[in-house]
């Protein structure tokens, strides 16, 4: 309060959302400045999960680095290991057998379905519809079962290796995967109807978190977030890798630019992924060549290469450089969330209501929500003080960021 | 497609013979298609092309020509830089700008002297370069003239400074 006169001074709150997150294993921090309930400024702080993996990979040989790459992300683990293997294969100018390409595609697309179902559940949860969360995560179990059936694991599949894949998909398992795809297809139909027609969902998603097409183009927004803003960008179509250009599928684009458009893009993409997997499985069943790998040298002459792929959240880039030993000289990884998190959240959130923050943030598919403490900034004096969750709860704002 | 990696590395143990590899490549249509990759002429004229592999092309330009090269890239309809990588080679620091355009991954590389470490910022041409420049500043200590936002992105206060710089070389130079 001003000491000179009795006029109240507008006090803005800086509300840190994160860094601890109750849903994902990732930790991020959003410093949200509020004017009342309206978000005026968003400052995204990342780095809480920085593990120095690039440097760690440079201290291991090419085979060991596959396992590190796989552990960069728990949800999109397969796309990391596959793109890393592609980068090393590009260093060697090595082409892998057709069967290996098809198996990699099956794994990548199953992973995309798993990631998208997970996303749908989280959006439902943030809207406040726990039933949607439970239904979508129940149906996600079908794809998790399929992944476990093929790889023996629900998370880190360890399928890709340099020169191909480590395991075949035997004929007996093809039918089992197809059965699960049928169940998933019904689930997609249900979720599509639900997200298109449900009044509560439409009210909480339509027109919220708008991201303009021009901004997305300037700031290299990628993946489903960009496709929800009317930009036709998908590495599977733009720089086709594996056998994506031989498959019958299409890039899903929505013009809305809002939360609803981003959700619908993901729902419709699941159907395209199912289509791709079916094509891959039928080709695998017909394919005579049983080769899974071509042997790759463990020592690579000094050169450089780049591999790009479409992860569930957008384009993933691996730049690799060899030095004539069995260890990479330099590996640089550009993950999709790095772009989407830091560039698209501020314009999406500014001007929106605090209550809509979790839904909008979820629609961009990064990871955070829970508020652990609040920093109060007095605009007049510029002083800041931090309060903990107990203080928040006491003052009735404990649920603000959840 | 080069398959002579064995000769290049002198490693003969764990690999197929060149003949076997050739047969495998010949069988595969994909490898044939990648071979015929078309790189636009303007990309080849940007600077010294030092590698063409699959859909990616690597072009090297001197630091003095970097800005003009980027302006040319922009004029050809590339609006965003998809990533900027940095690499400390020991002698100098390489800065690599990756662009994805019409099915081609174009990489423009330039070299900066270790002591100098200043590169003109590209945020004027490509706003998305901001984050990458911050990241490279943080990891390699590169300075980007024109970019005033050099706030740390990934590292904390207690993290080692410029972790991707080759420390042994700096120690030798007494830095």
Coordinates of C-alpha atoms in Angstrom, one line a residue:
Chain A
X1 CA 0.0 0.0 0.0
X2 CA 1.2 3.5 -0.8
X3 CA 2.2 5.6 2.1
X4 CA 1.6 8.9 0.4
X5 CA -2.1 8.5 -0.3
X6 CA -4.8 6.0 0.3
X7 CA -5.1 4.7 -3.3
X8 CA -4.5 1.0 -3.3
X9 CA -1.4 -0.1 -5.3
X10 CA -2.0 -2.9 -7.7
X11 CA 0.0 -5.8 -6.6
X12 CA 0.9 -8.4 -9.0
X13 CA 1.6 -11.9 -7.9
X14 CA 4.4 -14.0 -9.3
X15 CA 3.2 -17.5 -9.0
X16 CA 5.8 -20.2 -9.6
X17 CA 4.1 -23.3 -11.1
X18 CA 6.6 -26.1 -10.4
X19 CA 9.3 -27.1 -10.4
X20 CA 7.9 -30.3 -8.7
X21 CA 5.3 -32.0 -10.8
X22 CA 2.8 -34.5 -9.6
X23 CA 2.1 -36.2 -12.9
X24 CA 5.2 -36.4 -15.0
X25 CA 8.6 -37.2 -13.7
X26 CA 9.9 -34.0 -15.2
X27 CA 10.3 -30.8 -13.2
X28 CA 9.9 -27.4 -14.7
X29 CA 9.0 -24.0 -13.4
X30 CA 6.7 -21.3 -14.7
X31 CA 6.9 -18.0 -13.0
X32 CA 3.4 -16.6 -13.8
X33 CA 2.8 -13.0 -13.1
X34 CA -0.8 -12.3 -12.3
X35 CA -3.0 -9.3 -12.3
X36 CA -5.9 -10.5 -10.3
X37 CA -6.7 -13.8 -12.0
X38 CA -5.4 -12.8 -15.4
X39 CA -2.0 -13.9 -16.5
X40 CA 0.1 -11.0 -17.6
X41 CA 3.5 -12.5 -18.0
X42 CA 5.0 -16.0 -18.1
X43 CA 8.6 -16.8 -17.5
X44 CA 9.6 -20.4 -18.3
X45 CA 12.5 -21.8 -16.4
X46 CA 13.9 -25.2 -17.4
X47 CA 17.0 -27.1 -16.5
X48 CA 15.8 -28.9 -13.4
X49 CA 16.2 -32.2 -15.2
X50 CA 19.5 -31.3 -16.9
X51 CA 21.6 -34.4 -16.6
X52 CA 24.4 -33.6 -19.1
X53 CA 23.5 -36.6 -21.3
X54 CA 25.1 -35.1 -24.3
X55 CA 28.5 -35.1 -22.6
X56 CA 27.9 -38.5 -21.0
X57 CA 27.2 -39.9 -24.4
X58 CA 30.5 -38.5 -25.7
X59 CA 32.3 -40.5 -23.0
X60 CA 30.8 -43.8 -24.0
X61 CA 31.0 -45.9 -27.1
X62 CA 28.4 -45.9 -29.8
X63 CA 26.6 -49.0 -28.4
X64 CA 26.5 -47.8 -24.8
X65 CA 25.2 -44.4 -26.0
X66 CA 22.0 -46.1 -27.4
X67 CA 21.0 -46.9 -23.8
X68 CA 21.6 -43.4 -22.7
X69 CA 19.6 -42.0 -25.6
X70 CA 16.7 -44.3 -24.7
X71 CA 16.7 -42.9 -21.2
X72 CA 16.4 -39.2 -22.2
X73 CA 12.7 -39.4 -22.1
X74 CA 10.5 -42.0 -20.5
X75 CA 7.5 -41.5 -22.8
X76 CA 9.3 -41.2 -26.2
X77 CA 12.2 -43.5 -25.5
X78 CA 12.0 -45.4 -28.7
X79 CA 12.2 -42.3 -30.9
X80 CA 15.4 -41.2 -29.1
X81 CA 17.2 -44.5 -29.5
X82 CA 16.0 -44.8 -33.1
X83 CA 17.1 -41.3 -34.1
X84 CA 20.4 -41.8 -32.4
X85 CA 20.9 -45.0 -34.3
X86 CA 19.9 -43.2 -37.5
X87 CA 22.5 -40.5 -36.8
X88 CA 25.2 -43.1 -36.4
X89 CA 24.1 -45.0 -39.5
X90 CA 24.2 -41.7 -41.3
X91 CA 27.8 -41.3 -40.1
X92 CA 28.5 -44.7 -41.7
X93 CA 26.3 -44.2 -44.8
X94 CA 24.7 -47.4 -43.7
X95 CA 21.3 -48.6 -44.9
X96 CA 19.4 -51.0 -42.8
X97 CA 17.2 -53.9 -43.9
X98 CA 13.6 -53.4 -44.8
X99 CA 12.4 -55.6 -42.0
X100 CA 14.3 -53.5 -39.5
X101 CA 12.8 -50.3 -40.9
X102 CA 9.3 -51.7 -40.6
X103 CA 9.8 -52.9 -37.0
X104 CA 11.2 -49.5 -36.1
X105 CA 8.1 -47.9 -37.6
X106 CA 5.8 -50.2 -35.6
X107 CA 7.6 -49.3 -32.4
X108 CA 7.6 -45.5 -33.2
X109 CA 4.0 -45.4 -34.0
X110 CA 2.9 -47.5 -31.0
X111 CA 4.9 -45.1 -28.9
X112 CA 3.1 -42.2 -30.5
X113 CA -0.2 -43.7 -29.7
X114 CA 0.9 -44.4 -26.1
X115 CA 2.1 -40.8 -25.8
X116 CA -1.1 -39.3 -27.3
X117 CA -3.4 -41.4 -25.1
X118 CA -1.3 -40.3 -22.1
X119 CA -1.8 -36.7 -23.3
X120 CA -5.6 -37.1 -23.6
X121 CA -5.8 -38.4 -20.1
X122 CA -3.8 -35.5 -18.7
X123 CA -5.9 -32.9 -20.6
X124 CA -9.0 -34.6 -19.2
X125 CA -7.6 -34.6 -15.7
X126 CA -6.7 -30.9 -16.0
X127 CA -10.1 -30.0 -17.2
X128 CA -11.5 -31.8 -14.1
X129 CA -13.0 -34.8 -15.9
X130 CA -11.3 -37.6 -14.1
X131 CA -13.4 -40.1 -16.0
X132 CA -11.8 -39.0 -19.3
X133 CA -8.4 -39.5 -17.6
X134 CA -9.3 -43.0 -16.5
X135 CA -10.9 -44.0 -19.8
X136 CA -8.0 -42.9 -21.9
X137 CA -5.4 -44.4 -19.6
X138 CA -7.4 -47.6 -19.4
X139 CA -7.3 -47.7 -23.2
X140 CA -3.6 -46.8 -23.2
X141 CA -3.0 -50.1 -21.5
X142 CA -3.8 -51.8 -24.9
X143 CA -0.9 -50.1 -26.5
X144 CA 1.3 -50.7 -23.5
X145 CA 0.4 -54.4 -23.7
X146 CA 1.3 -54.4 -27.4
X147 CA 4.7 -52.7 -26.6
X148 CA 5.4 -55.2 -23.9
X149 CA 4.4 -58.1 -26.1
X150 CA 6.9 -56.9 -28.8
X151 CA 9.8 -55.8 -26.7
X152 CA 9.3 -57.4 -23.3
X153 CA 9.1 -53.9 -21.7
X154 CA 6.6 -51.2 -21.2
X155 CA 8.9 -48.2 -21.3
X156 CA 12.5 -48.7 -22.6
X157 CA 12.0 -51.0 -25.4
X158 CA 15.6 -51.5 -26.5
X159 CA 14.5 -52.4 -30.0
X160 CA 16.8 -50.2 -32.2
X161 CA 20.4 -50.9 -32.5
X162 CA 23.0 -49.5 -34.9
X163 CA 22.4 -51.2 -38.2
X164 CA 18.9 -52.4 -37.5
X165 CA 16.8 -53.8 -34.7
X166 CA 17.5 -56.3 -32.0
X167 CA 14.3 -58.4 -32.1
X168 CA 12.0 -59.6 -34.8
X169 CA 8.2 -59.5 -34.6
X170 CA 7.2 -63.1 -35.1
X171 CA 4.1 -64.0 -37.1
X172 CA 2.3 -65.2 -33.9
X173 CA 2.5 -61.7 -32.4
X174 CA 1.3 -59.9 -35.4
X175 CA -2.3 -61.0 -34.8
X176 CA -2.1 -60.1 -31.1
X177 CA -1.0 -56.6 -32.0
X178 CA -3.7 -56.3 -34.6
X179 CA -6.3 -57.3 -32.0
X180 CA -5.2 -54.5 -29.7
X181 CA -5.2 -52.0 -32.6
X182 CA -8.9 -52.8 -33.2
X183 CA -9.6 -52.0 -29.6
X184 CA -7.6 -48.8 -29.8
X185 CA -9.5 -47.8 -32.9
X186 CA -12.8 -48.0 -31.1
X187 CA -11.3 -46.0 -28.3
X188 CA -10.2 -43.3 -30.7
X189 CA -13.7 -43.1 -32.1
X190 CA -15.1 -42.7 -28.6
X191 CA -12.5 -40.0 -27.7
X192 CA -13.1 -38.2 -30.9
X193 CA -16.9 -38.0 -30.3
X194 CA -16.3 -37.0 -26.7
X195 CA -13.8 -34.2 -27.4
X196 CA -15.9 -32.9 -30.4
X197 CA -19.3 -32.9 -28.7
X198 CA -18.9 -32.7 -24.9
X199 CA -20.1 -29.3 -23.7
X200 CA -17.8 -29.2 -20.7
X201 CA -14.7 -30.1 -22.7
X202 CA -15.6 -27.6 -25.5
X203 CA -16.1 -24.8 -22.9
X204 CA -12.7 -25.5 -21.3
X205 CA -10.7 -25.8 -24.5
X206 CA -12.2 -23.9 -27.4
X207 CA -10.8 -20.4 -27.9
X208 CA -8.3 -20.8 -25.1
X209 CA -4.5 -20.7 -25.3
X210 CA -4.5 -19.3 -28.9
X211 CA -1.3 -19.6 -30.8
X212 CA -1.1 -17.5 -34.0
X213 CA 0.1 -19.2 -37.1
X214 CA 2.5 -16.3 -37.9
X215 CA 4.1 -16.6 -34.4
X216 CA 4.4 -20.4 -34.8
X217 CA 6.2 -19.9 -38.1
X218 CA 8.6 -17.3 -36.8
X219 CA 9.5 -19.2 -33.6
X220 CA 9.8 -22.6 -35.2
X221 CA 7.0 -24.1 -33.2
X222 CA 6.8 -27.8 -34.1
X223 CA 4.9 -31.0 -33.9
X224 CA 1.2 -31.3 -33.0
X225 CA 1.2 -27.8 -31.5
X226 CA 2.2 -26.2 -34.8
X227 CA -0.2 -28.5 -36.7
X228 CA -3.0 -27.3 -34.4
X229 CA -2.2 -23.8 -35.6
X230 CA -2.6 -24.6 -39.2
X231 CA 1.0 -25.4 -40.1
X232 CA 1.6 -28.5 -42.1
X233 CA 4.8 -29.7 -40.6
X234 CA 5.7 -33.3 -40.0
X235 CA 9.1 -34.7 -40.4
X236 CA 7.6 -38.0 -41.5
X237 CA 6.3 -36.2 -44.6
X238 CA 8.8 -33.4 -44.9
X239 CA 12.0 -35.4 -44.7
X240 CA 10.8 -39.0 -45.0
X241 CA 12.9 -41.5 -43.1
X242 CA 12.4 -45.2 -42.7
X243 CA 9.5 -46.1 -45.0
X244 CA 7.1 -43.4 -44.2
X245 CA 6.9 -42.2 -47.8
X246 CA 5.7 -45.6 -48.9
X247 CA 2.8 -45.7 -46.5
X248 CA -0.7 -44.4 -47.0
X249 CA -1.2 -41.7 -44.3
X250 CA -1.8 -38.0 -44.0
X251 CA -0.6 -35.1 -41.9
X252 CA -3.4 -33.9 -39.6
X253 CA -3.7 -30.1 -39.6
X254 CA -6.2 -28.0 -37.7
X255 CA -6.6 -24.2 -38.1
X256 CA -8.1 -23.4 -34.7
X257 CA -4.8 -22.6 -33.0
X258 CA -6.5 -23.2 -29.6
X259 CA -6.4 -25.9 -27.0
X260 CA -9.2 -27.8 -28.7
X261 CA -7.4 -27.8 -32.0
X262 CA -4.3 -29.2 -30.5
X263 CA -6.2 -32.0 -28.7
X264 CA -8.1 -32.9 -31.9
X265 CA -4.8 -33.1 -33.9
X266 CA -3.5 -35.6 -31.4
X267 CA -6.7 -37.7 -31.4
X268 CA -6.8 -37.9 -35.2
X269 CA -3.1 -38.6 -35.4
X270 CA -3.7 -41.8 -33.4
X271 CA -5.9 -43.0 -36.2
X272 CA -3.2 -42.3 -38.7
X273 CA -0.7 -44.2 -36.5
X274 CA -2.9 -47.2 -36.4
X275 CA -3.2 -47.1 -40.2
X276 CA 0.6 -47.0 -40.5
X277 CA 1.1 -49.9 -38.0
X278 CA -1.4 -52.0 -39.9
X279 CA 0.4 -51.4 -43.2
X280 CA 3.7 -52.2 -41.6
X281 CA 2.4 -55.4 -40.0
X282 CA 0.9 -56.6 -43.3
X283 CA 4.2 -55.9 -45.1
X284 CA 6.1 -57.7 -42.3
X285 CA 3.9 -60.7 -42.8
X286 CA 4.7 -60.8 -46.5
X287 CA 8.3 -59.9 -46.3
X288 CA 10.7 -62.8 -47.2
X289 CA 13.9 -61.2 -46.1
X290 CA 14.5 -62.1 -42.4
X291 CA 17.5 -59.9 -41.9
X292 CA 17.2 -57.7 -38.9
X293 CA 20.6 -55.9 -39.0
X294 CA 23.5 -55.1 -41.1
X295 CA 26.8 -55.3 -39.3
X296 CA 28.2 -51.9 -38.5
X297 CA 31.8 -51.1 -37.6
X298 CA 32.3 -50.1 -34.0
X299 CA 35.0 -47.6 -35.0
X300 CA 33.9 -44.7 -37.3
X301 CA 36.1 -42.5 -39.4
X302 CA 36.0 -38.7 -38.7
X303 CA 32.9 -37.3 -40.3
X304 CA 29.6 -35.8 -39.3
X305 CA 25.9 -36.5 -39.9
X306 CA 22.5 -35.4 -38.9
X307 CA 19.3 -37.4 -38.3
X308 CA 15.8 -36.0 -37.9
X309 CA 12.6 -37.7 -37.0
X310 CA 9.1 -36.9 -35.8
X311 CA 8.8 -37.7 -32.1
X312 CA 5.2 -37.7 -30.6
X313 CA 5.8 -34.1 -29.5
X314 CA 7.5 -32.8 -32.7
X315 CA 10.7 -32.9 -34.6
X316 CA 13.7 -34.4 -33.0
X317 CA 17.2 -33.6 -34.2
X318 CA 20.4 -35.5 -33.6
X319 CA 23.7 -34.1 -34.8
X320 CA 26.6 -36.6 -34.5
X321 CA 30.3 -36.3 -35.1
X322 CA 32.8 -39.1 -35.2
X323 CA 36.6 -38.9 -34.6
X324 CA 38.0 -42.3 -35.7
X325 CA 37.4 -44.0 -32.4
X326 CA 34.6 -46.1 -31.0
X327 CA 33.2 -43.1 -29.1
X328 CA 31.3 -40.1 -30.6
X329 CA 33.2 -36.8 -30.6
X330 CA 30.1 -34.7 -30.3
X331 CA 26.4 -35.5 -30.0
X332 CA 23.9 -32.7 -30.0
X333 CA 20.3 -33.4 -29.3
X334 CA 17.5 -30.9 -30.1
X335 CA 14.3 -32.2 -28.5
X336 CA 10.9 -31.0 -29.5
X337 CA 9.8 -29.8 -26.0
X338 CA 12.8 -27.4 -25.9
X339 CA 11.2 -25.4 -28.6
X340 CA 7.6 -25.8 -27.7
X341 CA 8.1 -25.2 -24.0
X342 CA 10.1 -22.0 -24.1
X343 CA 8.6 -20.4 -27.1
X344 CA 4.9 -21.3 -27.2
X345 CA 3.8 -21.1 -23.6
X346 CA 4.2 -17.4 -23.0
X347 CA 2.0 -16.3 -26.0
X348 CA -0.5 -19.0 -25.2
X349 CA -0.9 -18.1 -21.6
X350 CA -0.7 -14.3 -21.6
X351 CA -4.1 -12.8 -21.2
X352 CA -5.7 -16.0 -20.1
X353 CA -7.2 -16.8 -16.7
X354 CA -5.1 -18.6 -14.1
X355 CA -7.7 -21.4 -13.8
X356 CA -7.2 -22.2 -17.5
X357 CA -3.4 -22.5 -17.1
X358 CA -3.2 -26.2 -16.4
X359 CA -5.4 -27.1 -19.4
X360 CA -3.5 -24.8 -21.8
X361 CA -0.1 -26.0 -20.5
X362 CA -1.2 -29.6 -20.9
X363 CA -2.3 -28.9 -24.5
X364 CA 1.2 -27.9 -25.4
X365 CA 2.3 -31.3 -23.9
X366 CA 5.2 -30.3 -21.7
X367 CA 5.1 -31.3 -18.1
X368 CA 4.2 -29.4 -15.0
X369 CA 1.5 -28.0 -12.8
X370 CA 1.8 -28.2 -9.1
X371 CA 2.7 -25.0 -7.3
X372 CA 5.2 -25.4 -4.5
X373 CA 5.7 -21.9 -3.4
X374 CA 4.7 -18.4 -4.3
X375 CA 6.9 -15.3 -4.7
X376 CA 5.1 -12.1 -3.9
X377 CA 6.6 -9.1 -5.7
X378 CA 5.7 -5.7 -4.6
X379 CA 5.8 -3.6 -7.7
X380 CA 6.3 -0.4 -5.8
X381 CA 9.4 -1.5 -3.9
X382 CA 10.4 -4.4 -6.1
X383 CA 10.9 -6.5 -3.1
X384 CA 10.1 -10.2 -3.3
X385 CA 9.3 -12.7 -0.6
X386 CA 8.7 -16.4 -1.0
X387 CA 6.0 -18.4 0.8
X388 CA 5.5 -22.1 0.9
X389 CA 2.6 -24.4 0.1
X390 CA 1.4 -24.3 3.7
X391 CA 1.0 -20.6 3.4
X392 CA -0.8 -20.9 0.2
X393 CA -3.2 -23.4 1.6
X394 CA -3.8 -21.3 4.6
X395 CA -4.6 -18.3 2.3
X396 CA -6.9 -20.3 0.2
X397 CA -4.8 -20.3 -3.0
X398 CA -3.4 -23.8 -2.5
X399 CA -5.5 -25.1 -5.4
X400 CA -4.9 -22.2 -7.8
X401 CA -2.3 -24.0 -9.9
X402 CA -3.6 -27.5 -9.7
Chain B
X1 CA 26.6 -44.3 -51.2
X2 CA 29.9 -44.8 -49.5
X3 CA 30.4 -48.2 -48.1
X4 CA 34.2 -48.0 -47.6
X5 CA 34.1 -47.3 -43.9
X6 CA 36.3 -50.3 -43.3
X7 CA 39.1 -48.9 -45.3
X8 CA 38.7 -45.5 -43.7
X9 CA 38.8 -46.8 -40.2
X10 CA 41.2 -49.7 -40.7
X11 CA 38.8 -51.8 -38.6
X12 CA 38.1 -55.2 -40.1
X13 CA 36.7 -57.3 -37.3
X14 CA 33.0 -56.9 -36.8
X15 CA 31.6 -56.2 -40.2
X16 CA 30.5 -57.6 -43.5
X17 CA 32.7 -57.5 -46.5
X18 CA 32.2 -54.7 -48.9
X19 CA 30.8 -57.2 -51.4
X20 CA 28.2 -58.4 -49.0
X21 CA 27.3 -54.8 -48.1
X22 CA 27.0 -53.9 -51.7
X23 CA 24.6 -56.8 -52.4
X24 CA 22.5 -55.7 -49.4
X25 CA 22.4 -52.1 -50.6
X26 CA 21.6 -53.1 -54.2
X27 CA 18.6 -55.1 -52.9
X28 CA 17.2 -52.2 -51.1
X29 CA 15.3 -49.6 -53.0
X30 CA 15.5 -47.1 -50.3
X31 CA 19.3 -46.8 -50.6
X32 CA 18.9 -46.2 -54.3
X33 CA 16.4 -43.5 -53.7
X34 CA 18.7 -41.8 -51.1
X35 CA 21.5 -41.9 -53.6
X36 CA 19.5 -39.8 -56.1
X37 CA 18.9 -37.1 -53.5
X38 CA 18.5 -33.7 -55.2
X39 CA 20.1 -30.8 -53.5
X40 CA 19.1 -27.4 -54.8
X41 CA 21.9 -25.6 -56.6
X42 CA 21.6 -22.5 -54.5
X43 CA 22.4 -24.6 -51.4
X44 CA 25.6 -25.8 -53.0
X45 CA 26.6 -22.3 -53.9
X46 CA 26.3 -21.0 -50.4
X47 CA 29.9 -22.1 -49.5
X48 CA 32.2 -25.1 -49.5
X49 CA 30.1 -28.2 -49.6
X50 CA 32.0 -30.7 -47.5
X51 CA 29.5 -33.5 -47.1
X52 CA 26.3 -34.7 -48.8
X53 CA 24.7 -37.6 -47.0
X54 CA 21.1 -38.8 -47.6
X55 CA 18.9 -35.8 -47.2
X56 CA 21.5 -33.7 -45.5
X57 CA 24.0 -31.3 -46.9
X58 CA 26.8 -29.6 -45.0
X59 CA 28.1 -26.3 -46.2
X60 CA 31.0 -24.4 -44.6
X61 CA 31.3 -20.6 -44.8
X62 CA 33.9 -18.3 -43.2
X63 CA 32.7 -16.3 -40.2
X64 CA 33.1 -13.0 -42.2
X65 CA 30.5 -14.3 -44.7
X66 CA 28.1 -15.8 -42.2
X67 CA 25.6 -12.9 -42.1
X68 CA 25.4 -12.6 -45.8
X69 CA 25.0 -16.3 -46.2
X70 CA 22.1 -16.3 -43.7
X71 CA 20.5 -13.5 -45.6
X72 CA 20.6 -15.5 -48.8
X73 CA 19.1 -18.5 -46.9
X74 CA 16.3 -16.3 -45.7
X75 CA 15.7 -15.0 -49.3
X76 CA 15.3 -18.5 -50.4
X77 CA 12.2 -18.9 -48.2
X78 CA 13.7 -20.5 -45.1
X79 CA 12.1 -18.7 -42.2
X80 CA 13.4 -20.6 -39.2
X81 CA 16.6 -22.1 -37.9
X82 CA 15.7 -25.5 -36.5
X83 CA 18.8 -25.9 -34.3
X84 CA 22.2 -24.4 -33.7
X85 CA 24.9 -26.7 -32.6
X86 CA 28.3 -25.9 -31.2
X87 CA 31.4 -28.1 -31.2
X88 CA 34.8 -27.4 -29.7
X89 CA 37.3 -29.0 -32.0
X90 CA 40.3 -28.0 -30.0
X91 CA 41.7 -25.6 -32.6
X92 CA 38.5 -23.6 -32.9
X93 CA 34.8 -23.7 -32.1
X94 CA 32.4 -24.7 -34.9
X95 CA 29.0 -23.3 -34.9
X96 CA 26.4 -25.2 -37.0
X97 CA 23.1 -23.8 -38.2
X98 CA 20.6 -26.6 -39.1
X99 CA 17.7 -25.8 -41.4
X100 CA 15.0 -28.1 -42.7
X101 CA 13.6 -27.0 -46.1
X102 CA 11.8 -29.0 -48.8
X103 CA 13.0 -32.4 -47.7
X104 CA 16.6 -31.3 -47.2
X105 CA 18.4 -30.8 -43.9
X106 CA 20.9 -27.9 -44.7
X107 CA 23.7 -27.3 -42.2
X108 CA 25.7 -24.2 -42.5
X109 CA 28.9 -24.3 -40.5
X110 CA 31.3 -21.6 -39.5
X111 CA 34.5 -21.6 -37.4
X112 CA 35.3 -19.2 -34.6
X113 CA 38.7 -18.8 -33.0
X114 CA 38.8 -20.1 -29.4
X115 CA 40.0 -16.8 -28.0
X116 CA 37.6 -14.7 -30.0
X117 CA 34.4 -16.8 -29.6
X118 CA 32.1 -14.1 -30.9
X119 CA 29.6 -14.8 -33.6
X120 CA 27.0 -12.4 -35.1
X121 CA 23.6 -13.1 -33.7
X122 CA 21.0 -14.4 -36.1
X123 CA 17.9 -13.3 -34.1
X124 CA 17.3 -10.4 -36.6
X125 CA 16.8 -12.9 -39.4
X126 CA 15.6 -16.0 -37.4
X127 CA 13.8 -15.1 -34.1
X128 CA 14.0 -18.8 -33.1
X129 CA 17.8 -18.5 -32.9
X130 CA 17.5 -16.8 -29.5
X131 CA 17.2 -20.0 -27.4
X132 CA 20.0 -21.8 -29.3
X133 CA 22.3 -18.9 -28.9
X134 CA 21.6 -18.8 -25.2
X135 CA 22.3 -22.5 -25.0
X136 CA 25.5 -22.3 -27.0
X137 CA 26.7 -19.4 -24.9
X138 CA 26.0 -21.4 -21.8
X139 CA 27.6 -24.7 -23.0
X140 CA 30.5 -23.4 -25.0
X141 CA 31.0 -19.8 -23.9
X142 CA 30.3 -18.4 -27.3
X143 CA 29.3 -14.8 -27.5
X144 CA 26.6 -13.7 -30.0
X145 CA 26.9 -10.1 -30.8
X146 CA 23.5 -8.5 -31.1
X147 CA 21.8 -11.0 -28.7
X148 CA 21.4 -9.3 -25.4
X149 CA 19.6 -12.1 -23.7
X150 CA 22.3 -14.5 -22.6
X151 CA 20.4 -15.7 -19.5
X152 CA 21.3 -19.4 -18.6
X153 CA 18.8 -21.9 -19.9
X154 CA 19.8 -25.3 -18.6
X155 CA 22.6 -24.9 -16.1
X156 CA 22.2 -24.0 -12.5
X157 CA 24.4 -21.7 -10.4
X158 CA 26.4 -24.7 -9.0
X159 CA 26.9 -26.3 -12.5
X160 CA 30.3 -26.3 -14.1
X161 CA 30.8 -23.3 -16.5
X162 CA 30.9 -24.0 -20.3
X163 CA 30.9 -27.8 -19.8
X164 CA 31.2 -28.6 -23.5
X165 CA 34.5 -26.7 -23.9
X166 CA 37.6 -28.9 -24.0
X167 CA 39.1 -28.2 -20.7
X168 CA 42.4 -30.0 -21.3
X169 CA 43.2 -27.6 -24.1
X170 CA 42.4 -24.6 -22.0
X171 CA 44.6 -25.9 -19.3
X172 CA 47.5 -26.4 -21.7
X173 CA 47.0 -22.8 -22.9
X174 CA 47.1 -21.7 -19.3
X175 CA 43.6 -20.2 -19.3

